[in-house]
């Protein structure tokens, strides 16, 4: 199946299906304009899929490869510079197409490399994690982290095409798969109550990697994200809804220096904080919180921090969050399952209370 | 006086005049939307203009400053990261406005920092060199160098406003002033025969820093560049004309590792190479070459390399030039004074011959 991300002259297709990677070149040929291709991947994905992908393209293209170290810690300017090094050493020109083969880190860095190399070359995404298939492959957000904050350096830059092969999710570690489900559930929570009900009924099929269910979940997620992004490409309003759980989640990740929780896991906890806050403020009732919590737990996601963290520490991290405007924190809260709103109208004490509901009690010293 | 760079919703004004910096805040207020301002400059310009500029803004804004080391060698990703460091340490948010106070390096780096910080914040240019006023302040090219090539990493990103105060050119070293004239002369050569004649008659007034002549030269240059850029923002066709002398010039700069010639000086020599090639190919006659050469020399610019360089070495540097498409070199040549064309239809031997006409003879060993 195929959906289109509608962004005017920057529109592009997302091809979704099982075993697409086996014929990747045939699928992607129409979206490559030059004669040079550089496949950028990481050292976990490379042994699984790189040689077969490379072989497909070598028939008709000059193919270069660049392998990044796996993990969020490699998502920085120094590692990015290595990509430019490979491109320049191989005399890649402005019509090179970069292909991101990997998860969110590979996609974000490849996208930013494409946005920045010679001030912009084409790129294609082949997301190999569920998170990347449902989140980072749609929306054009690219970039790297800074030690003082996540995704602080980057660009809005759209791929020419995304190839989402749900077959590759077979090789994804279970924990990462669940982390991807956190974002899938998010789409239901913010905008799509029907999809949320479908998820409650099909979470087991997803965990068992049933291809049809996976393709449906990826499609619904991408469609919701595509709808939001097409209405608001540069994140001025509606798009902020996609950040449900992310402002809290980023603070949790930053507190643990990005080492303890996967992004999706932190988002799961952050989403529960946002929902607890919504309930404290009387916007939703306890049963809605409970529904979300059960779904997260069924997806094998954490709904509480493993340690007590002083709420003030999390708030400090939140004040440099890039979604803040002039230092004021804006949060995504729920008015109902399937209906999110952005607001800066809340009490800090309520936020702290919501945080505490999603962590163990403070141990007396 | 004021001209408008017409780029649809990204349109912006260039304010041109004498002593504008003294009332910079009043001029720029309408183009700053947030409450935070970060002035980015270098250690040569800072002692001259930073404190007065900062004082003007401190009345109404939170003002931060970041001082770069002077020179092209600081135009890299590591130094760029220092800008992000300052912005993040001061908790700058997405509505911060960056102000570039300096020459092309400061402008290019500040522009790329603005394009990349939180995926895009506002910026304003206050160019303090003639080169920056007539060239880098119009066109939206931002970026940094890589050791394997100049301007290889960057973005197309437009400022909200440019403030070109010709009064500050008083403090510009004579050599840098002349380097700026190379670009001014270029606009005449590629598209504006009338302006070229005006330059022949007024080059002395410019060298004597007559404010009225300077403002006219800056205005005509910006208008020509604005015309070209507005027709071709992303450098697909017409805009390539602006690269007259630049493909050769970049190769010369790269050969000397950016240490010997100023950019404008290398462009001057590169322009003469392009004109000699045009003459060899019978596109223009010798008198046109001579007219250009006399104007460059009157502007105190070099028209020959100081050393013999093997043409093959320059050609090697040219093959990774970002204007090349799939490894094929395209050059800007003249059909007449005031009329340039882009072509890949030339003989390499003619290119080598043109290069040799713009350098001393090879010394026998």
XYZ file of C-alpha atoms in Angstrom:
730
model
C 0.000 0.000 0.000
C 1.058 3.601 -0.465
C 0.113 6.884 1.152
C 1.147 10.357 0.084
C 2.496 13.003 2.404
C 0.895 16.073 0.879
C 3.281 19.029 1.090
C 2.799 20.707 -2.277
C 5.972 20.542 -4.331
C 7.684 18.689 -1.487
C 5.081 15.881 -1.432
C 6.400 12.350 -1.246
C 5.085 8.784 -0.983
C 5.400 6.315 1.883
C 5.414 2.771 0.512
C 4.235 0.300 3.176
C 4.285 -3.497 2.957
C 5.974 -6.781 3.734
C 9.337 -7.762 2.177
C 9.669 -4.521 0.208
C 13.395 -4.385 0.887
C 13.999 -7.372 -1.370
C 13.044 -5.201 -4.337
C 14.091 -1.868 -2.906
C 15.845 -0.672 -6.035
C 12.792 -1.277 -8.229
C 10.616 0.593 -5.722
C 13.034 3.498 -5.340
C 14.372 3.981 -8.877
C 11.701 6.547 -9.791
C 12.805 8.753 -6.881
C 16.521 8.870 -7.655
C 17.554 11.526 -10.162
C 21.346 11.248 -10.254
C 23.892 8.505 -10.758
C 25.387 8.473 -7.252
C 23.852 6.863 -4.169
C 25.273 6.831 -0.651
C 23.672 4.377 1.784
C 24.034 5.482 5.390
C 23.323 2.904 8.068
C 24.655 1.751 11.447
C 26.741 -1.143 12.668
C 23.702 -3.111 13.873
C 21.642 -2.832 10.691
C 24.574 -3.109 8.265
C 25.211 -6.860 8.789
C 21.506 -7.593 8.272
C 20.575 -5.631 5.169
C 23.401 -3.534 3.747
C 25.065 -5.972 1.358
C 21.836 -7.028 -0.345
C 20.677 -3.427 -0.680
C 24.043 -2.309 -1.993
C 24.128 -5.141 -4.516
C 20.732 -4.115 -5.892
C 21.886 -0.560 -6.566
C 25.363 -1.355 -7.846
C 23.961 -2.496 -11.160
C 22.941 1.021 -12.128
C 24.524 3.470 -9.714
C 27.822 4.499 -8.229
C 27.197 3.304 -4.639
C 29.001 4.474 -1.502
C 28.289 3.441 2.067
C 28.829 5.009 5.452
C 28.306 3.082 8.683
C 27.526 5.003 11.872
C 27.992 3.689 15.399
C 24.613 2.506 16.695
C 22.739 4.538 19.258
C 21.575 7.967 20.307
C 25.033 8.856 21.627
C 26.381 8.971 18.092
C 23.773 11.547 17.070
C 26.035 14.584 17.233
C 27.901 17.044 15.024
C 31.189 15.123 15.167
C 29.661 11.914 13.847
C 27.714 13.949 11.291
C 30.978 15.375 10.011
C 32.056 11.805 9.223
C 29.192 11.546 6.737
C 30.374 14.704 4.960
C 33.870 13.219 4.935
C 32.668 10.108 3.103
C 30.658 12.163 0.618
C 33.540 14.500 -0.159
C 36.225 11.822 -0.296
C 34.131 10.029 -2.916
C 33.601 13.260 -4.862
C 29.845 13.084 -4.442
C 28.177 15.955 -6.245
C 24.987 17.877 -5.693
C 22.884 15.214 -7.426
C 23.846 12.415 -5.025
C 20.939 10.691 -3.239
C 21.483 9.685 0.389
C 19.606 6.583 1.556
C 18.994 6.248 5.295
C 18.832 2.551 6.195
C 18.107 2.290 9.896
C 16.155 3.705 12.788
C 15.466 7.231 13.919
C 19.069 8.166 14.590
C 20.188 7.081 11.124
C 17.176 8.825 9.572
C 17.611 12.059 11.514
C 21.321 12.274 10.810
C 21.043 11.278 7.167
C 18.236 13.774 6.693
C 20.273 16.567 8.245
C 23.332 15.530 6.241
C 21.169 15.684 3.096
C 19.749 19.062 4.123
C 23.236 20.449 4.739
C 25.513 18.784 2.189
C 26.142 21.386 -0.490
C 23.086 23.133 0.987
C 20.734 20.305 0.113
C 20.746 16.992 -1.772
C 18.033 14.335 -2.167
C 17.438 11.626 0.373
C 15.320 8.520 0.836
C 14.376 6.810 4.075
C 14.252 3.062 4.657
C 13.230 2.973 8.319
C 14.089 -0.338 9.996
C 12.478 0.269 13.387
C 8.809 0.627 14.179
C 9.508 4.011 15.759
C 11.155 5.267 12.606
C 8.411 3.845 10.383
C 5.596 5.556 12.267
C 7.348 8.693 13.485
C 10.648 9.949 12.168
C 10.023 8.935 8.558
C 7.124 11.367 8.265
C 7.426 15.037 9.074
C 10.768 16.173 7.791
C 12.386 16.674 11.163
C 16.093 16.020 10.916
C 18.974 16.815 13.191
C 21.431 15.926 15.898
C 21.640 16.324 19.658
C 23.713 18.765 21.655
C 24.994 17.844 25.090
C 22.649 20.535 26.415
C 19.553 19.194 24.703
C 18.085 16.698 22.302
C 17.480 17.582 18.643
C 18.716 21.122 19.207
C 20.520 21.304 15.846
C 18.737 20.375 12.643
C 16.489 21.270 9.768
C 13.036 20.647 8.397
C 13.812 18.663 5.276
C 11.631 16.210 3.380
C 12.709 12.914 1.815
C 11.880 12.041 -1.792
C 10.348 8.737 -0.680
C 9.986 6.474 2.363
C 10.067 2.683 2.082
C 8.549 1.064 5.177
C 9.050 -2.697 5.076
C 7.259 -4.219 8.073
C 9.144 -7.452 7.418
C 12.350 -5.971 8.818
C 10.659 -5.541 12.193
C 11.228 -9.298 12.697
C 14.863 -8.540 13.484
C 14.036 -5.661 15.836
C 14.656 -6.327 19.558
C 11.380 -6.664 21.474
C 12.141 -3.654 23.645
C 12.627 -1.405 20.639
C 9.487 -2.751 19.046
C 7.495 -1.803 22.149
C 9.117 1.618 22.161
C 7.709 2.108 18.666
C 4.266 1.136 19.874
C 4.363 4.094 22.292
C 4.215 6.427 19.289
C 1.570 4.307 17.580
C -0.622 4.562 20.691
C 0.062 8.285 20.805
C -1.606 8.797 17.414
C -4.717 7.133 18.754
C -4.678 9.215 21.915
C -4.277 12.607 20.265
C -6.529 12.403 17.226
C -8.034 9.014 16.438
C -10.346 7.310 18.945
C -11.298 4.631 16.388
C -7.680 3.659 15.880
C -7.241 3.578 19.652
C -10.069 1.031 19.899
C -8.510 -0.991 17.074
C -5.236 -0.993 19.010
C -6.933 -2.283 22.172
C -8.238 -5.216 20.120
C -5.093 -5.861 18.082
C -2.185 -5.173 20.389
C -1.468 -8.913 20.611
C -1.380 -9.323 16.831
C 1.119 -6.464 16.658
C 3.311 -7.986 19.347
C 3.270 -11.223 17.329
C 4.424 -9.318 14.244
C 1.428 -10.181 12.069
C 2.307 -8.423 8.829
C -1.204 -7.282 7.985
C -1.810 -5.784 11.412
C 1.604 -4.118 11.350
C 1.008 -2.600 7.937
C -2.361 -1.279 9.135
C -0.830 0.241 12.274
C 2.002 1.835 10.287
C -0.447 3.162 7.708
C -2.851 4.668 10.284
C 0.041 6.202 12.200
C 1.627 7.695 9.086
C -1.738 8.979 7.898
C -2.390 10.766 11.165
C 1.092 12.210 11.219
C 0.828 13.136 7.532
C -2.466 14.905 8.167
C -0.959 16.918 10.994
C 2.279 17.706 9.155
C 0.538 18.703 5.930
C -1.582 21.169 7.893
C 1.422 22.528 9.773
C 4.786 21.728 8.207
C 6.894 24.054 10.339
C 5.376 23.254 13.718
C 3.515 26.439 14.484
C 0.298 24.966 15.898
C -1.453 21.660 15.222
C 1.818 19.817 14.923
C 2.515 20.474 18.566
C -0.074 17.774 19.361
C 2.441 15.192 18.181
C 4.493 16.105 21.219
C 2.103 14.416 23.634
C 4.350 12.950 26.302
C 7.481 14.280 24.595
C 8.216 17.332 26.725
C 8.083 15.156 29.826
C 9.760 12.319 27.957
C 12.694 14.440 26.783
C 13.247 15.635 30.338
C 13.348 12.031 31.545
C 15.771 11.089 28.771
C 17.949 14.117 29.519
C 17.972 13.325 33.258
C 19.269 9.845 32.469
C 21.629 11.325 29.858
C 19.826 9.367 27.139
C 21.232 6.118 28.484
C 18.497 4.384 30.486
C 15.255 4.598 28.543
C 14.615 4.270 24.860
C 12.908 7.331 23.415
C 9.578 5.509 23.112
C 9.821 4.270 26.683
C 10.411 7.787 27.966
C 7.505 8.976 25.818
C 5.316 6.278 27.359
C 6.089 7.527 30.868
C 5.808 11.132 29.676
C 2.434 10.411 28.109
C 1.195 9.001 31.400
C 2.400 12.199 33.138
C 0.470 14.285 30.610
C -2.642 12.162 31.113
C -2.372 12.274 34.904
C -2.091 16.076 34.640
C -5.128 16.161 32.365
C -7.039 14.151 34.976
C -5.853 16.325 37.884
C -7.106 19.363 35.957
C -10.465 17.672 35.407
C -10.102 17.504 31.631
C -10.452 13.698 31.458
C -11.633 11.149 33.996
C -9.657 8.420 35.711
C -10.995 5.702 33.424
C -9.389 7.384 30.404
C -6.044 7.400 32.180
C -6.573 3.781 33.047
C -7.390 2.813 29.440
C -4.186 4.409 28.212
C -2.154 2.857 30.987
C -3.481 -0.633 30.245
C -2.689 -0.240 26.569
C 0.858 0.936 27.306
C 1.336 -1.976 29.681
C -0.082 -4.460 27.176
C 2.504 -3.077 24.746
C 5.156 -3.892 27.380
C 5.978 -0.248 27.993
C 6.930 1.393 31.295
C 4.296 3.726 32.737
C 6.399 4.901 35.699
C 9.985 6.081 36.069
C 12.122 3.442 37.748
C 13.558 6.031 40.177
C 12.176 8.987 42.045
C 13.347 12.184 40.316
C 12.814 15.581 41.917
C 10.092 17.245 39.795
C 12.126 20.467 39.820
C 14.944 18.649 38.052
C 12.607 17.534 35.286
C 11.149 21.042 35.064
C 14.646 22.466 34.611
C 15.203 20.193 31.629
C 11.795 21.171 30.270
C 12.582 24.884 30.253
C 15.148 24.474 27.487
C 12.858 22.169 25.581
C 12.585 23.568 22.077
C 8.795 23.565 22.175
C 8.930 26.270 24.840
C 8.369 29.820 23.591
C 10.400 32.455 25.451
C 10.906 30.190 28.423
C 7.224 29.416 28.974
C 6.441 25.719 28.892
C 3.567 24.571 26.708
C 2.175 21.091 27.229
C 0.001 18.735 25.222
C -2.908 17.481 27.337
C -5.995 15.423 26.573
C -9.609 16.568 26.606
C -10.747 13.049 25.716
C -9.274 9.837 24.341
C -8.598 10.850 20.744
C -8.613 14.614 21.386
C -5.501 16.534 22.455
C -4.931 20.254 23.079
C -1.868 22.441 23.607
C -1.926 24.749 26.597
C 0.267 26.856 28.833
C -2.601 27.286 31.263
C -1.745 24.965 34.145
C -0.357 25.138 37.660
C 3.223 24.059 38.202
C 2.131 22.278 41.399
C -0.270 20.152 39.355
C 2.538 19.281 36.955
C 4.709 18.179 39.861
C 1.851 16.109 41.256
C 1.343 14.413 37.884
C 5.065 13.639 37.689
C 4.995 12.090 41.141
C 2.117 9.821 40.136
C 4.436 8.348 37.508
C 7.423 7.547 39.682
C 8.080 5.618 42.904
C 7.831 7.506 46.185
C 10.843 9.406 47.402
C 12.990 7.266 49.708
C 13.824 8.895 53.034
C 17.572 9.182 53.477
C 17.575 53.836 0.706
C 15.927 50.434 0.797
C 15.525 47.591 -1.658
C 13.418 44.477 -1.274
C 14.623 40.978 -1.959
C 11.484 39.485 -3.446
C 11.106 35.857 -2.370
C 7.388 35.574 -1.672
C 6.747 34.904 2.003
C 10.499 34.927 2.623
C 10.943 38.459 1.192
C 13.093 40.846 3.199
C 14.458 44.375 2.967
C 18.057 45.545 2.591
C 18.483 48.938 4.235
C 21.436 50.821 2.693
C 22.938 54.085 3.905
C 25.581 55.933 5.869
C 25.766 55.733 9.699
C 22.791 53.376 9.992
C 24.485 51.434 12.765
C 24.096 54.359 15.157
C 20.340 53.750 15.142
C 20.411 50.056 14.413
C 17.806 49.147 17.002
C 15.262 51.605 15.616
C 15.843 50.275 12.112
C 15.655 46.623 13.152
C 12.905 46.627 15.791
C 10.156 45.855 13.259
C 11.970 42.685 12.205
C 12.460 41.148 15.651
C 9.512 39.139 16.933
C 10.758 37.731 20.231
C 12.361 39.088 23.374
C 15.788 37.476 23.001
C 18.594 38.664 20.750
C 22.024 37.072 20.304
C 24.637 39.184 18.527
C 27.292 37.075 16.846
C 30.453 38.834 15.720
C 34.215 38.287 15.598
C 37.196 39.488 17.594
C 38.097 42.158 15.038
C 34.659 43.728 14.701
C 33.668 43.357 18.357
C 35.972 46.123 19.698
C 34.684 48.525 17.038
C 30.917 48.136 17.144
C 29.690 45.517 19.600
C 29.296 47.525 22.790
C 27.301 50.319 21.168
C 25.065 47.856 19.342
C 24.535 45.789 22.474
C 23.689 48.876 24.504
C 21.016 49.893 22.019
C 19.241 46.544 22.295
C 19.624 46.036 26.033
C 16.902 48.568 26.705
C 14.207 46.287 25.317
C 15.667 42.824 24.833
C 17.503 40.071 26.615
C 20.830 40.356 24.771
C 23.522 37.696 24.496
C 26.752 37.875 22.533
C 29.079 35.353 20.977
C 32.467 36.301 19.566
C 34.062 34.123 16.890
C 37.744 34.049 16.019
C 38.285 36.182 12.910
C 38.930 34.544 9.581
C 37.938 31.845 7.152
C 39.757 29.177 9.190
C 37.163 29.484 11.947
C 34.360 28.726 9.503
C 33.867 25.093 10.476
C 31.522 22.806 12.388
C 33.527 22.956 15.606
C 33.342 26.740 15.847
C 29.688 26.579 14.824
C 29.017 24.289 17.755
C 30.270 27.070 20.045
C 27.392 29.259 18.858
C 24.879 26.545 19.791
C 26.634 26.274 23.154
C 26.069 29.975 23.867
C 22.440 29.813 22.754
C 21.676 26.766 24.883
C 23.586 27.907 27.951
C 21.517 31.084 27.901
C 18.284 29.116 27.460
C 17.524 30.804 24.153
C 14.212 29.600 22.787
C 12.811 29.207 19.313
C 11.873 32.883 19.117
C 15.423 34.160 19.575
C 16.767 36.414 16.793
C 20.423 36.008 15.844
C 22.177 39.147 14.596
C 25.268 38.658 12.443
C 27.607 41.625 12.927
C 30.599 41.126 10.654
C 31.784 39.963 7.283
C 30.953 36.952 5.197
C 32.266 34.384 7.651
C 30.177 35.775 10.498
C 27.159 36.052 8.214
C 27.494 32.569 6.757
C 27.992 30.950 10.153
C 25.274 32.942 11.886
C 22.890 32.179 9.060
C 23.619 28.466 9.262
C 23.354 28.569 13.053
C 19.960 30.268 12.657
C 18.882 27.724 10.036
C 19.891 24.835 12.290
C 19.206 25.989 15.846
C 16.018 24.234 16.899
C 15.506 23.671 13.147
C 15.265 27.356 12.379
C 15.153 30.716 14.180
C 15.128 34.279 12.840
C 18.276 36.146 11.912
C 19.357 39.593 10.788
C 22.530 40.562 8.976
C 24.629 43.638 9.648
C 27.424 43.138 7.119
C 30.570 45.107 7.969
C 32.634 44.340 4.885
C 31.978 45.425 1.332
C 32.030 41.786 0.240
C 29.352 40.868 2.749
C 27.247 43.919 1.862
C 27.178 43.168 -1.852
C 27.363 39.398 -1.827
C 26.756 37.243 1.211
C 23.971 39.399 2.653
C 21.739 38.675 -0.334
C 20.884 35.193 -1.491
C 20.365 33.114 1.595
C 23.491 31.023 1.245
C 24.747 30.029 4.656
C 27.233 27.433 5.784
C 30.673 26.365 6.855
C 33.731 24.886 5.161
C 34.993 21.323 5.287
C 38.699 20.586 5.021
C 37.870 18.946 1.684
C 36.013 21.922 0.264
C 34.639 25.366 0.840
C 31.000 25.916 1.804
C 30.313 22.197 1.576
C 27.981 22.196 4.600
C 25.140 24.663 4.858
C 21.608 25.707 4.046
C 19.628 28.126 1.953
C 18.142 30.357 4.629
C 16.934 33.939 4.357
C 17.419 36.724 6.910
C 14.517 38.840 8.137
C 16.409 42.021 7.257
C 19.840 43.257 6.168
C 21.301 46.524 7.433
C 24.145 47.701 5.169
C 25.884 50.707 6.696
C 28.498 51.954 4.221
C 29.962 54.082 7.017
C 31.518 51.015 8.633
C 33.621 50.427 5.522
C 35.879 53.231 6.817
C 37.340 50.761 9.293
C 37.793 48.017 6.711
C 41.407 47.258 5.691
C 42.133 48.434 2.129
C 42.866 44.922 0.940
C 39.503 43.644 2.122
C 37.765 46.620 0.585
C 39.332 45.809 -2.784
C 38.330 42.162 -2.384
C 34.744 43.363 -2.086
C 35.102 45.366 -5.275
C 35.842 42.108 -7.130
C 32.249 41.029 -6.500
C 30.915 44.495 -7.362
C 32.722 44.350 -10.695
C 31.384 40.834 -11.221
C 27.780 42.101 -11.196
C 28.668 44.512 -13.967
C 30.411 41.818 -15.978
C 27.652 39.211 -15.823
C 24.474 41.238 -16.261
C 24.837 45.008 -16.216
C 26.967 46.756 -18.839
C 25.711 50.193 -17.702
C 26.855 49.581 -14.161
C 30.190 48.382 -15.510
C 30.626 51.725 -17.282
C 29.629 53.565 -14.105
C 32.297 51.585 -12.251
C 34.980 52.536 -14.779
C 34.138 56.196 -14.103
C 33.712 55.946 -10.342
C 36.270 53.433 -9.164
C 38.331 56.242 -7.641
C 35.363 57.617 -5.681
C 34.742 54.143 -4.297
C 38.375 53.715 -3.279
C 38.100 57.071 -1.473
C 35.024 55.808 0.408
C 32.626 58.461 -0.873
C 29.413 57.500 0.880
C 27.098 58.312 -2.011
C 29.124 56.315 -4.523
C 29.407 53.429 -2.084
C 25.676 53.350 -1.426
C 25.037 53.368 -5.188
C 27.483 50.507 -5.775
C 26.008 48.480 -2.907
C 22.482 49.145 -4.157
C 23.219 48.181 -7.779
C 25.065 45.069 -6.665
C 22.300 43.985 -4.310
C 19.657 44.700 -6.939
C 21.411 42.528 -9.499
C 21.928 39.774 -7.004
C 18.337 40.126 -5.772
C 17.047 39.895 -9.337
C 19.006 36.718 -9.930
C 18.149 35.150 -6.580
C 14.454 35.969 -6.814
C 14.323 34.244 -10.203
C 16.258 31.250 -8.928
C 16.382 30.883 -5.152
C 17.798 27.370 -5.036
C 20.515 27.776 -7.656
C 19.164 25.663 -10.468
C 19.984 27.922 -13.399
C 20.304 31.705 -13.643
C 21.912 31.926 -10.231
C 24.902 30.013 -11.505
C 25.933 33.232 -13.309
C 26.888 34.662 -9.937
C 29.678 32.111 -9.871
C 31.694 33.923 -12.524
C 35.299 33.429 -11.464
C 34.270 31.406 -8.413
C 34.954 27.874 -9.628
C 38.478 28.922 -10.583
C 38.691 31.127 -7.506
C 37.703 28.373 -5.089
C 40.326 26.091 -6.608
C 42.962 28.777 -6.080
C 41.817 29.307 -2.490
C 41.803 25.547 -1.852
C 45.293 25.161 -3.336
C 46.574 27.779 -0.919
C 44.476 26.225 1.869
C 42.486 29.453 2.150
C 45.507 31.241 3.618
C 47.069 33.349 0.882
C 44.319 35.126 -1.008
C 41.156 36.737 0.255
C 38.062 35.282 -1.363
C 37.572 38.381 -3.525
C 41.184 38.325 -4.630
C 40.892 34.703 -5.707
C 37.640 35.578 -7.487
C 39.443 38.391 -9.284
C 42.083 35.997 -10.611
C 39.395 33.387 -11.297
C 37.344 35.938 -13.214
C 40.326 36.739 -15.391
C 40.755 32.996 -16.059
C 37.100 32.771 -17.097
C 37.488 35.809 -19.354
C 40.705 34.510 -20.916
C 38.891 31.219 -21.603
C 35.976 33.131 -23.134
C 38.452 34.937 -25.381
C 40.305 31.731 -26.339
C 36.945 30.252 -27.346
C 36.180 33.322 -29.444
C 33.195 34.384 -27.349
C 34.629 37.824 -26.508
C 37.512 39.787 -27.965
C 40.779 40.767 -26.325
C 39.622 44.320 -25.624
C 36.863 43.051 -23.357
C 39.407 41.058 -21.382
C 41.558 44.133 -21.211
C 38.697 46.341 -19.961
C 37.984 43.925 -17.144
C 41.641 43.568 -16.294
C 42.138 47.335 -16.087
C 39.116 47.692 -13.825
C 40.344 44.924 -11.518
C 43.779 46.505 -11.396
C 42.318 49.977 -10.746
C 40.475 48.352 -7.833
C 43.886 47.139 -6.596
C 43.060 43.497 -7.215
C 45.406 40.740 -8.406
C 44.775 39.494 -11.936
C 47.384 36.726 -11.854
C 48.327 34.038 -9.343
C 51.551 34.874 -7.580
C 52.913 31.351 -8.226
C 52.751 28.909 -11.085
C 50.257 26.163 -10.189
C 49.926 23.049 -12.306
C 46.545 23.427 -14.084
C 45.795 19.778 -13.279
C 45.998 20.584 -9.579
C 43.438 23.356 -9.965
C 41.246 21.061 -12.065
C 41.333 18.440 -9.313
C 40.008 20.982 -6.828
C 37.371 22.027 -9.338
C 35.973 18.506 -9.701
C 34.625 18.525 -6.138
C 33.304 22.035 -6.546
C 29.650 21.963 -5.560
C 28.551 23.593 -8.809
C 29.643 20.464 -10.675
C 26.859 18.053 -11.569
C 27.888 14.387 -11.460
C 31.540 15.249 -11.756
C 31.183 17.369 -14.882
C 32.509 20.894 -14.475
C 30.260 23.741 -15.551
C 31.791 27.179 -15.983
C 30.455 30.701 -16.235
C 31.863 32.443 -19.289
C 31.157 35.794 -20.974
C 29.535 36.385 -24.348
C 29.995 40.130 -23.908
C 30.727 42.627 -21.142
C 27.460 42.472 -19.199
C 26.349 39.084 -20.539
C 27.380 35.779 -18.963
C 26.432 32.188 -19.804
C 26.877 28.827 -18.090
C 28.345 26.039 -20.158
C 29.994 22.642 -19.925
C 30.928 22.829 -23.596
C 34.640 23.627 -23.558
C 37.967 21.873 -24.087
C 40.041 21.081 -21.020
C 43.161 22.166 -22.924
C 41.623 25.619 -23.411
C 40.879 25.805 -19.689
C 44.485 24.966 -18.899
C 45.668 27.589 -21.377
C 43.427 30.217 -19.761
C 44.786 29.294 -16.336
C 48.349 29.668 -17.563
C 47.594 33.157 -18.896
C 46.768 34.144 -15.311
C 49.904 32.895 -13.588
C 53.652 33.331 -13.980
C 55.498 30.908 -16.256
C 56.630 27.612 -14.818
C 60.188 27.839 -13.499
C 62.528 25.154 -14.821
C 63.947 23.113 -11.964
